[in-house]
Coordinates of C-alpha atoms and ligand atoms in Angstrom, one line a residue:
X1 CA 0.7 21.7 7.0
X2 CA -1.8 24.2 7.0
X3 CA -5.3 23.4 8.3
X4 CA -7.2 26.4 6.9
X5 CA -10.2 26.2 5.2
X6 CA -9.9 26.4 1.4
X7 CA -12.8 26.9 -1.1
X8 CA -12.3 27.3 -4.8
X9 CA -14.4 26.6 -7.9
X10 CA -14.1 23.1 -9.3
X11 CA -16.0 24.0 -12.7
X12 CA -15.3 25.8 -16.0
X13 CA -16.2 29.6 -15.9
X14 CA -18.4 29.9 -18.7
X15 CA -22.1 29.7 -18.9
X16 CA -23.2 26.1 -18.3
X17 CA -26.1 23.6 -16.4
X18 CA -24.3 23.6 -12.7
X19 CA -21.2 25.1 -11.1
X20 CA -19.7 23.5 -8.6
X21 CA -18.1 25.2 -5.4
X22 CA -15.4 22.9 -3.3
X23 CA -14.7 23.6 0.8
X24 CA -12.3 22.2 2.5
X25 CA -11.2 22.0 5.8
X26 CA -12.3 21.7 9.5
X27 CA -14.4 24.8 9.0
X28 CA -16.3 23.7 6.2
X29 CA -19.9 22.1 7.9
X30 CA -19.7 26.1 9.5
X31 CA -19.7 27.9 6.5
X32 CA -22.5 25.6 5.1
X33 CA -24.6 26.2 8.2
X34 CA -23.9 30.2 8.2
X35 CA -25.1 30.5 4.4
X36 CA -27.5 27.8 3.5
X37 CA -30.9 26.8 4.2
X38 CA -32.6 23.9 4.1
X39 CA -35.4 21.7 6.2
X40 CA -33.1 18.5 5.6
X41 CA -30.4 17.2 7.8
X42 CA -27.1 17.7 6.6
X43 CA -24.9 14.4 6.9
X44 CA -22.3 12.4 5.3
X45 CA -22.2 11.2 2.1
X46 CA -26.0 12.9 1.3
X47 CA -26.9 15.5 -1.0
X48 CA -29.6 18.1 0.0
X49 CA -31.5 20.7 -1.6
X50 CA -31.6 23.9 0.1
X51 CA -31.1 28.0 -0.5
X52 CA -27.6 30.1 -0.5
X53 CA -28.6 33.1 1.7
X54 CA -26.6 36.0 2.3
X55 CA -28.6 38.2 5.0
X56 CA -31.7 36.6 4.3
X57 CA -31.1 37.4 0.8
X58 CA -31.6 34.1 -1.3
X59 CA -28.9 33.9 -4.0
X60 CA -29.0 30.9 -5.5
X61 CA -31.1 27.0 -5.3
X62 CA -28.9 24.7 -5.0
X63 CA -27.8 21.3 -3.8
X64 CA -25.0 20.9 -0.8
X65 CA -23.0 17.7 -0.6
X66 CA -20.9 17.2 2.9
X67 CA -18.3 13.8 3.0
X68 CA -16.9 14.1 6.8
X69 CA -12.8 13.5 7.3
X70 CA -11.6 11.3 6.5
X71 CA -14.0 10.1 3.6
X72 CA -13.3 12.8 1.0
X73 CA -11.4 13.7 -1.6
X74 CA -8.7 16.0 0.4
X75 CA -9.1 13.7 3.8
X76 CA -10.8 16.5 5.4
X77 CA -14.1 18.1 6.0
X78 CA -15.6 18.9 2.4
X79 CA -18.7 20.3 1.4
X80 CA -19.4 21.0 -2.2
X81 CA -22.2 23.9 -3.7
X82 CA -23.7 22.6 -6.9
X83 CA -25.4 26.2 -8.1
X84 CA -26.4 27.0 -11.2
X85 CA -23.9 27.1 -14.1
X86 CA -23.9 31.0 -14.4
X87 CA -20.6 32.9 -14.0
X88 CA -21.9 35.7 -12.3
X89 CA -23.8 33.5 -9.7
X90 CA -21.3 31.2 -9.2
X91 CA -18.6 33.6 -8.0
X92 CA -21.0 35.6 -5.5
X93 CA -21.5 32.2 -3.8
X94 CA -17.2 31.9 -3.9
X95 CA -17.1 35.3 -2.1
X96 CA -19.5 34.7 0.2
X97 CA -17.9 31.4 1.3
X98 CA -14.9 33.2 1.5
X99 CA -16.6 36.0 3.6
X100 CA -17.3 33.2 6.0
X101 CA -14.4 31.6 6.9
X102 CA -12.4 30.1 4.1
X103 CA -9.4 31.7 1.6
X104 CA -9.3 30.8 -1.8
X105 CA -7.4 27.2 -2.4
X106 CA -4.5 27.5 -4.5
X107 CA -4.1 25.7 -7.4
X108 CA -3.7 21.8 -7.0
X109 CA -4.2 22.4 -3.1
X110 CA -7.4 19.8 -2.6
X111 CA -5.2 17.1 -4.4
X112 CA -2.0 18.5 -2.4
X113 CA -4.3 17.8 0.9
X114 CA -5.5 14.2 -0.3
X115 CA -1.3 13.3 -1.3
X116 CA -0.5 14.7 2.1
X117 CA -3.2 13.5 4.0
X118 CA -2.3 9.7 2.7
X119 CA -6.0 9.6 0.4
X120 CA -3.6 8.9 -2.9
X121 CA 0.2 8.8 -3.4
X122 CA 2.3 11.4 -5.9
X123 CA 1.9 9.2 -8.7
X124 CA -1.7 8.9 -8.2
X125 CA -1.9 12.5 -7.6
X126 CA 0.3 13.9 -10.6
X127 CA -2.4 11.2 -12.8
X128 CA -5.0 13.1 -12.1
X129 CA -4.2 16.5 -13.8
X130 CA -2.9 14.3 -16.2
X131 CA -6.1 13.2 -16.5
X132 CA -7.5 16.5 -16.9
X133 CA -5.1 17.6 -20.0
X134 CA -5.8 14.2 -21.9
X135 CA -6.1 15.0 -25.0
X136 CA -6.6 12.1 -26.3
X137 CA -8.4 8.5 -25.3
X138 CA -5.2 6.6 -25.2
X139 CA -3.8 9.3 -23.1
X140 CA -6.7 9.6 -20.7
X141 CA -6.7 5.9 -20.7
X142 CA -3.2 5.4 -19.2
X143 CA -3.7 8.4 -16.6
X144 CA -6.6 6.4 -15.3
X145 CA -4.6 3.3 -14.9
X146 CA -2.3 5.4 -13.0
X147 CA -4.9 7.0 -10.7
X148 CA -5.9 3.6 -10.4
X149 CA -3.0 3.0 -8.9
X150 CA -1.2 0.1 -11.4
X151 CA 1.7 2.3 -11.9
X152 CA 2.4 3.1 -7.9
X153 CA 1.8 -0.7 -7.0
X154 CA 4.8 -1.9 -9.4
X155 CA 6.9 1.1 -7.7
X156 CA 6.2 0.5 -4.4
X157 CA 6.7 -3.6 -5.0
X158 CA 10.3 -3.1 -6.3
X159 CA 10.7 -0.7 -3.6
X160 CA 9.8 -3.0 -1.0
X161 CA 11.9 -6.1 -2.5
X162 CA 15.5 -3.5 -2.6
X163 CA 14.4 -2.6 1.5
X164 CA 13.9 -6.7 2.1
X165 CA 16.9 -7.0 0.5
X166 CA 19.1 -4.3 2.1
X167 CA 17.2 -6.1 5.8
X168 CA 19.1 -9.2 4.8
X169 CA 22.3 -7.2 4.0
X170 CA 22.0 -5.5 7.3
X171 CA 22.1 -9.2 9.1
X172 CA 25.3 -10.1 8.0
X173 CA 26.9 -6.4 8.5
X174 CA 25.7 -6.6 12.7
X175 CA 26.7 -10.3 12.5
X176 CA 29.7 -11.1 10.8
X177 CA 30.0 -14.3 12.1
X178 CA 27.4 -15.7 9.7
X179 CA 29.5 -15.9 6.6
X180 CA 28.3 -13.5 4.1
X181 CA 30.8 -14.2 1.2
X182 CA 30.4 -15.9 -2.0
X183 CA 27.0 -17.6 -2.2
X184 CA 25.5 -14.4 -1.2
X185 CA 27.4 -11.8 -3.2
X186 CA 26.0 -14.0 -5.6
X187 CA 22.3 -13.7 -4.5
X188 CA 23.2 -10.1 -4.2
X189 CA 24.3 -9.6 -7.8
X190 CA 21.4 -11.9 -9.1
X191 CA 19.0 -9.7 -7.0
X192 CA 20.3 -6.7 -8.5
X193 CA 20.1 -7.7 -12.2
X194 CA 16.8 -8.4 -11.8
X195 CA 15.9 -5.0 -10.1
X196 CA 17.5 -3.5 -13.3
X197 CA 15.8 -5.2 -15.5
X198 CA 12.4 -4.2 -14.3
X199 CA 13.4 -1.0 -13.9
X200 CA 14.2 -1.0 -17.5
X201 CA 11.6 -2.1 -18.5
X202 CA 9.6 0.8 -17.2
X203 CA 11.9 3.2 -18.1
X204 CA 11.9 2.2 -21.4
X205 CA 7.8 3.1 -21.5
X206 CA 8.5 6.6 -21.3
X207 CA 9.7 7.9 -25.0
X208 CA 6.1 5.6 -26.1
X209 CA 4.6 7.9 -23.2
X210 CA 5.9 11.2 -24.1
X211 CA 4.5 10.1 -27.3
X212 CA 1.1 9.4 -26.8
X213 CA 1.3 12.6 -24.7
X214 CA 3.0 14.9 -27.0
X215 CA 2.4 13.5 -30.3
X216 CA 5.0 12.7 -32.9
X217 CA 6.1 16.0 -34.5
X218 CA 6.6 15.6 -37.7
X219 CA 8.5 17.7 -40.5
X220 CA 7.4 17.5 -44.1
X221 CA 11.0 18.3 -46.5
X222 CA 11.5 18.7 -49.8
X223 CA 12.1 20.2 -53.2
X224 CA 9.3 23.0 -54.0
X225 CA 6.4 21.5 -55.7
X226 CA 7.1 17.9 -54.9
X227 CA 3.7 17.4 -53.3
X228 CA 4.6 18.3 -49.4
X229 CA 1.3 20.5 -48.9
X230 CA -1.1 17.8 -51.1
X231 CA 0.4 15.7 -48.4
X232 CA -0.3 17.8 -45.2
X233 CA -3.9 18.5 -46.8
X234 CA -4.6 14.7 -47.6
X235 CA -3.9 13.7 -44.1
X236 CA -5.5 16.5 -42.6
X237 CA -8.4 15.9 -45.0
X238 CA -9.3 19.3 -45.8
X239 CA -7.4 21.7 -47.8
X240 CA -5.6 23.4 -45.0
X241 CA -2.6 24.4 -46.9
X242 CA -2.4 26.3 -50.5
X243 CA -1.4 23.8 -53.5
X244 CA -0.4 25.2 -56.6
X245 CA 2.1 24.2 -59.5
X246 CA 3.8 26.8 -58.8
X247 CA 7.0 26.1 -57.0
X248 CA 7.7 27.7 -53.8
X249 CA 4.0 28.4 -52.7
X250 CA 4.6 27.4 -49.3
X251 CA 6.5 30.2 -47.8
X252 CA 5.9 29.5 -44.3
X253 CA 5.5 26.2 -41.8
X254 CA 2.4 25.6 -41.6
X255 CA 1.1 23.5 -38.7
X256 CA -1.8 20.8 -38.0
X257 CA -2.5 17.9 -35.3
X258 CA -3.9 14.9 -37.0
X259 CA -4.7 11.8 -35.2
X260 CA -3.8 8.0 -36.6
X261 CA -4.6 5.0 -34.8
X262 CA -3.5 5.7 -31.4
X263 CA -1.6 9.2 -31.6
X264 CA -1.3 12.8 -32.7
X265 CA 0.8 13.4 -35.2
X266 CA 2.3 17.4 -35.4
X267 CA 2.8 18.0 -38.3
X268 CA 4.7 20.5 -39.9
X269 CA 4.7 21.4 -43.4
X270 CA 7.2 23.3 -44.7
X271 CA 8.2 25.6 -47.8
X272 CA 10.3 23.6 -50.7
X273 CA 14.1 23.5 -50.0
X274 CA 15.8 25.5 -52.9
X275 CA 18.5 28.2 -53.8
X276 CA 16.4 31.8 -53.9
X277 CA 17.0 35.4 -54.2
X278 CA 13.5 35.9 -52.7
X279 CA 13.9 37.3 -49.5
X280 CA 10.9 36.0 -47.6
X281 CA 11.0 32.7 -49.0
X282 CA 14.5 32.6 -48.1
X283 CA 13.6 32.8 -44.9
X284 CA 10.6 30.5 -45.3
X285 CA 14.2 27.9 -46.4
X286 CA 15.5 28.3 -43.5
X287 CA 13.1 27.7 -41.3
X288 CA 12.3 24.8 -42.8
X289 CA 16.0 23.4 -42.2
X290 CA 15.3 24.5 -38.6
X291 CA 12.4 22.3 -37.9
X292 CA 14.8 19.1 -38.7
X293 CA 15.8 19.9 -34.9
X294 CA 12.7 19.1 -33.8
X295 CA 11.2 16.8 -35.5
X296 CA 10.8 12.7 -34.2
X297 CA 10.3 11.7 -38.1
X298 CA 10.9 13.5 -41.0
X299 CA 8.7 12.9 -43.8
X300 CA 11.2 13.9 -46.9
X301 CA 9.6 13.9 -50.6
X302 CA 10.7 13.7 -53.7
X303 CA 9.2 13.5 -57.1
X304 CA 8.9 10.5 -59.5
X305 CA 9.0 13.1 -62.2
X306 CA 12.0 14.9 -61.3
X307 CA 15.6 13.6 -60.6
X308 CA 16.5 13.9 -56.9
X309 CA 19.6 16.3 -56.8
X310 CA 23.3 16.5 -54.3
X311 CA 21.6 18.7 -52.0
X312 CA 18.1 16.2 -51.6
X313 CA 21.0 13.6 -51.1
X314 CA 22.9 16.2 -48.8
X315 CA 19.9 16.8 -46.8
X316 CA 19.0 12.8 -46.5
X317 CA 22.1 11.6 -44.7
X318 CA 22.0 14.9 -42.8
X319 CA 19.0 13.9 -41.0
X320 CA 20.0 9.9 -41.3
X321 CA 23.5 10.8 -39.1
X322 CA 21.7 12.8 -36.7
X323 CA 19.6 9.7 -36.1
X324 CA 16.1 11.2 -36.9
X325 CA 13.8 8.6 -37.9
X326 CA 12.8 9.2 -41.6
X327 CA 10.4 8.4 -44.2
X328 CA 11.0 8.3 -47.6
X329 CA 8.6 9.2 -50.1
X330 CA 8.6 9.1 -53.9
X331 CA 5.4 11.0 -55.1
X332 CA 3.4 11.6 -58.1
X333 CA 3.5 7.9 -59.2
X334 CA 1.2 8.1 -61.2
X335 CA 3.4 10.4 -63.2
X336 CA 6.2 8.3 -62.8
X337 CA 9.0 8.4 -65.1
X338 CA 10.7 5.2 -65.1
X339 CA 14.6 6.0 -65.8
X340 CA 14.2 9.2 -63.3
X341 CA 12.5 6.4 -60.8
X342 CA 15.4 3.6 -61.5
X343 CA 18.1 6.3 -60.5
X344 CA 16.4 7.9 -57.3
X345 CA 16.1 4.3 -56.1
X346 CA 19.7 3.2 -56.8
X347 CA 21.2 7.1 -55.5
X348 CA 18.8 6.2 -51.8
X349 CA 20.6 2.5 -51.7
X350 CA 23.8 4.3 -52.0
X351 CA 23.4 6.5 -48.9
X352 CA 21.5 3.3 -47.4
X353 CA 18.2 5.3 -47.1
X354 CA 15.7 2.7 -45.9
X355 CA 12.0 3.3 -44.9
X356 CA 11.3 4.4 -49.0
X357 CA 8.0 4.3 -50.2
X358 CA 6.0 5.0 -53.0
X359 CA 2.8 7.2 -53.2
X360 CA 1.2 9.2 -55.5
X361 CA -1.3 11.8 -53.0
X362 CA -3.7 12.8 -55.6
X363 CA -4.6 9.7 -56.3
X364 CA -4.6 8.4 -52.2
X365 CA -2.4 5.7 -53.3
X366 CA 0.0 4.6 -50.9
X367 CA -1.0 7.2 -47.9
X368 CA -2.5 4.1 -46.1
X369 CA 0.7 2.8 -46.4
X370 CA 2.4 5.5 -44.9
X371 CA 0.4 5.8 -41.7
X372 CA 0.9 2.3 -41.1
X373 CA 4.7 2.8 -41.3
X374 CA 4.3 5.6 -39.0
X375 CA 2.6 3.1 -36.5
X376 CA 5.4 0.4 -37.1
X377 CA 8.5 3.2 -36.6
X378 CA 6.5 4.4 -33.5
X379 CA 5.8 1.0 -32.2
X380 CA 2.0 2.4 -31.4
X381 CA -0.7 0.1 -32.8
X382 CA -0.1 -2.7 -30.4
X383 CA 0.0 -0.5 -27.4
X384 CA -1.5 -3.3 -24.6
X385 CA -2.6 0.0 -22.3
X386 CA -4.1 -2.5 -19.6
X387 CA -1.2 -4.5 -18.4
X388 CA 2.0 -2.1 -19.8
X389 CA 3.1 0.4 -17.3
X390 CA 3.7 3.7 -19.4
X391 CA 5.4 6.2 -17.4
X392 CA 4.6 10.1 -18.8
X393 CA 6.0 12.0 -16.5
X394 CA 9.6 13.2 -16.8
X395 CA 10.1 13.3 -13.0
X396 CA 9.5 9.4 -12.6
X397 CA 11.7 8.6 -15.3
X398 CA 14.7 10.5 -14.1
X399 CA 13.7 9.1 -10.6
X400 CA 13.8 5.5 -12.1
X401 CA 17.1 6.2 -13.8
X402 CA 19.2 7.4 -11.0
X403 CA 18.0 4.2 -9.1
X404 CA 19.1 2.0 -12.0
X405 CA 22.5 3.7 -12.0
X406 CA 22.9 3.3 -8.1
X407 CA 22.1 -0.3 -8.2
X408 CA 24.6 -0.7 -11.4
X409 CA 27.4 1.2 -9.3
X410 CA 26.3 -1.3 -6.2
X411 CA 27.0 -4.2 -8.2
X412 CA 30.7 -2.8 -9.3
X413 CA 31.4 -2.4 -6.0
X414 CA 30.4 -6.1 -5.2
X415 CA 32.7 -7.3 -8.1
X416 CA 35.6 -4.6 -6.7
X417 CA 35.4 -6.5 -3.8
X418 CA 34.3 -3.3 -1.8
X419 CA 32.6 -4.3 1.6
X420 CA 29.2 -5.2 2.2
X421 CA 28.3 -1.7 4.1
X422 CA 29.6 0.7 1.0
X423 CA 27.5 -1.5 -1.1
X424 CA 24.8 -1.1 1.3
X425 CA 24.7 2.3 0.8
X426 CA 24.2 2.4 -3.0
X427 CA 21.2 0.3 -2.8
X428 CA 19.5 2.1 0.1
X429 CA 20.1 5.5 -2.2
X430 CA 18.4 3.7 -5.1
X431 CA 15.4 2.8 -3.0
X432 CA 14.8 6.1 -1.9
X433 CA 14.6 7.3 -5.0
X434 CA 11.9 4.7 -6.1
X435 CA 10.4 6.2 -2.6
X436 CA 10.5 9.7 -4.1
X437 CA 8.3 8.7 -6.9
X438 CA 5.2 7.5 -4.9
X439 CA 6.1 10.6 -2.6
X440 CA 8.3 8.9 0.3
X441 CA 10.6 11.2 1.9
X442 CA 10.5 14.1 -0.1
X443 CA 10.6 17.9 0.3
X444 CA 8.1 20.4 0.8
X445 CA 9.7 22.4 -2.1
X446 CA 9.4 19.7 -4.7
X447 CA 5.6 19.0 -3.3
X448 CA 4.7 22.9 -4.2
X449 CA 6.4 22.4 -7.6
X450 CA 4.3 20.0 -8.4
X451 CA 1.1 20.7 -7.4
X452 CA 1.8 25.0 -8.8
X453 CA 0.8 23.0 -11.8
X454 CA -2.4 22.0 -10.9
X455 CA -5.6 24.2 -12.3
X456 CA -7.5 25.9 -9.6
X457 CA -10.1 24.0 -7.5
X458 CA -8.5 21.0 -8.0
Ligands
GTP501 N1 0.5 14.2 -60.7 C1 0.6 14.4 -59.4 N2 0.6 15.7 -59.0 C2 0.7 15.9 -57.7 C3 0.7 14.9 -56.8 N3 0.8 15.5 -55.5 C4 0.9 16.8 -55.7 N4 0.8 17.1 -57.0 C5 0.8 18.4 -57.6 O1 2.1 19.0 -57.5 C6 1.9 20.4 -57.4 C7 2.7 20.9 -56.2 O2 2.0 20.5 -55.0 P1 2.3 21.1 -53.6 O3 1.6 20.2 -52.6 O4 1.9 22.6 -53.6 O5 3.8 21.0 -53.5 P2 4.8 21.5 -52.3 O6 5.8 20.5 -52.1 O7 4.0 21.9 -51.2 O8 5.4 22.8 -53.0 P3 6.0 24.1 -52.4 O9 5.1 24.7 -51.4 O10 6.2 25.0 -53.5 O11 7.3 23.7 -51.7 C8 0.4 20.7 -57.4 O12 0.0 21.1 -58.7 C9 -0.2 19.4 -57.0 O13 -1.5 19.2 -57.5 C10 0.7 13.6 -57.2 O14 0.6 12.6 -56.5 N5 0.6 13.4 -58.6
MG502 MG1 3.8 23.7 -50.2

């Protein structure tokens, strides 16, 4: 590990109150001494008011904080400038720290200290940038249970239980002469199941993470002029798209992050699915039957004043066999015609469309509706942030699922008869990758990789 002193700014560069200038490192209480001034003692855990001089040159007032190794942030030596907000004065007082002894950090390399210095674990350590990006409350709400250290502690327990349980195995390997068979295959398998289930369990938090990370991205389809931009513009609740009567306004998708309940929604409208000569709205067709890629619920309209046609139908059970979750809306209610209504209705039961229901979005009837459907297809109104374990991060889940599928393969081998030792094997894999999570065992390479992500001075 390298032991030179880093210094980097931990604030915004723009104009503000304060800026704030990290050190770290055995050199750090040095620098301080060589370019500040003050008639206060410097010690742990204190703040003091003093002056940044270079050459006798006052640059800046300021206030110095020191936190002595191992009581800081990184484990190490850190002193932090708090100088006023200004961009230009903050980055004199950088180069002059830098002058004196320290390089610039690189990015995520005061959090890669504390993780390798023991102050937090990977998990702990990835939370907080993920703290950082939140976007949202829920979002910044389960980082912080994870810096907290919730997510870690349930890791580390099932870790713990597969290495008491690979102890045991390890007894009746070195001493055969305590009979190991059935009763404790038994135990074995029962041990196992269990350590799959949990597992599970938290694997099965992710696609609700990634969610509540990335939003729901969802694609608006339909006819031209069924109502698809009224609908974009009534969620967004301002008129971010053009509405006319005119069909095939929409040319292009247009894009806009709305938040329900607990999550952003993506949405995507797009321009009204028809047979055209027009070249750019042609184009503006196509991408639209793009976006059904990469959408996690299409919103697909259709008019109560208009009979839904082969290729609305075409278009349903496309997205229903490619499993995208769907809703189904029938618009302009208020308009409704009822024989036109009676058929749509009877053609969606055909194809067994389900999640069907009916709005009219000038008059806001029904919209309510709609988001709580969203909430109940998305599972996201109930959300219980403070005792679930949601996993975000794509690393633990794939982590979590190659120890599932060791400790699946361990419990063949127990009912292929294979002997205790192979078996052995599988589980010890399976709790090393649980290590890898919290940061047990694992290489330099992947470390970097993970804290390159980091912003700078953090
Ligand atoms: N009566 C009635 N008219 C509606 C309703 N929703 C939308 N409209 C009208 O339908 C017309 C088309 O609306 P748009 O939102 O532009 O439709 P679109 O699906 O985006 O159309 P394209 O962009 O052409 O694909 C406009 O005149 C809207 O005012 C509704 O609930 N009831
Ligand atoms: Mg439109």
């Amino acid at each position: 590990m390298s032991t030179s002193t880093i210094a980097a700014i931990g604030t915004a560069l723009s104009n503000s109150g304060i800026s704030i200038i990290r050190i770290s490192g055995d050199e750090s209480l040095n620098i301080i001494n060589k370019i500040f001034r003050t008639n206060k003692d410097i010690k742990p855990n204190n703040i003091v008011f003093g002056k940044i001089v270079n050459n006798d040159k006052v640059l800046d007032n300021v206030l110095v904080s020191y936190f002595k190794n191992p009581s800081s942030y990184t484990g190490e030596d850190v002193c932090e400038i708090n100088c006023h907000g200004g961009v230009e004065i903050t980055k004199q007082i950088l180069e002059l720290v830098l002058e004196n002894g320290a390089r610039i950090a690189e990015p995520g390399e005061f959090s890669k200290r504390a993780f390798l210095n023991g102050k937090m674990d990977l998990v702990q350590a990835e939370s907080v940038i993920d703290l950082i990006n939140s976007k949202t409350r829920t979002e910044s709400r389960i980082a912080i249970n994870n810096l907290e250290g919730n997510l870690s502690k349930k890791i580390s327990i099932l870790r713990e239980e597969l290495i008491e349980l690979l102890a045991h195995i390890e007894v009746s390997i070195d001493y055969p002469e305590y009979d190991y068979e059935e009763v404790e295959n038994d135990n074995v398998i029962k041990i196992l199941n269990e350590k799959i289930e949990q597992l599970n369990k938290i694997i099965n938090t992710y696609e609700q993470g990634r969610i509540i990370q990335n939003g729901i991205n969802v694609v608006i389809l339909g006819k031209p002029n069924v109502g698809k931009s009224s609908l974009l513009n009534k969620l967004a609740d301002y008129e971010k798209a053009i509405v006319t009567d005119i069909p095939g306004t929409t040319r292009d998708v247009i894009e806009e992050k709305i938040n329900i309940g607990n999550v952003v929604l993506n949405i995507s409208d797009t321009a009204g699915i028809r047979n055209t000569e027009d070249v750019v709205e042609k184009i503006g067709v196509q991408r639209s039957i793009k976006k059904i890629d990469e959408a996690d619920l299409i919103i697909y309209i259709l008019s109560a004043t208009e009979n839904i046609t082969d290729e609305d139908l075409k278009i349903l059970s496309k997205i229903k066999n490619k499993k995208i979750k769907l809703i189904t809306l029938i618009n302009k209610m208020d308009k409704k015609e009822k024989l036109i209504f009676d058929t749509i209705m009877d053609k969606l039961k055909e194809i067994n469309i389900e999640n069907v229901l009916e709005v009219s979005v000038e008059n806001n009837f029904g919209i309510e509706n709609l988001k709580l459907k969203i909430e109940e297809i998305f599972n996201t109104s109930d959300l219980d942030f403070e005792h679930q374990f949601i996993i975000t991060n794509s690393r633990h889940k794939d982590l979590l699922k190659k120890a599932v599928v060791l400790l699946d393969e361990a419990k063949k081998q127990i009912y292929n008869g294979q002997p205790i030792d192979i078996v052995y094997i599988q589980i010890k894999d399976a709790s090393d990758n649980l290590g890898k999570i919290i940061g047990k065992n694992i290489s330099s390479d992947i470390i970097n990789k993970i804290f390159e992500k980091f912003c700078l001075g953090k």
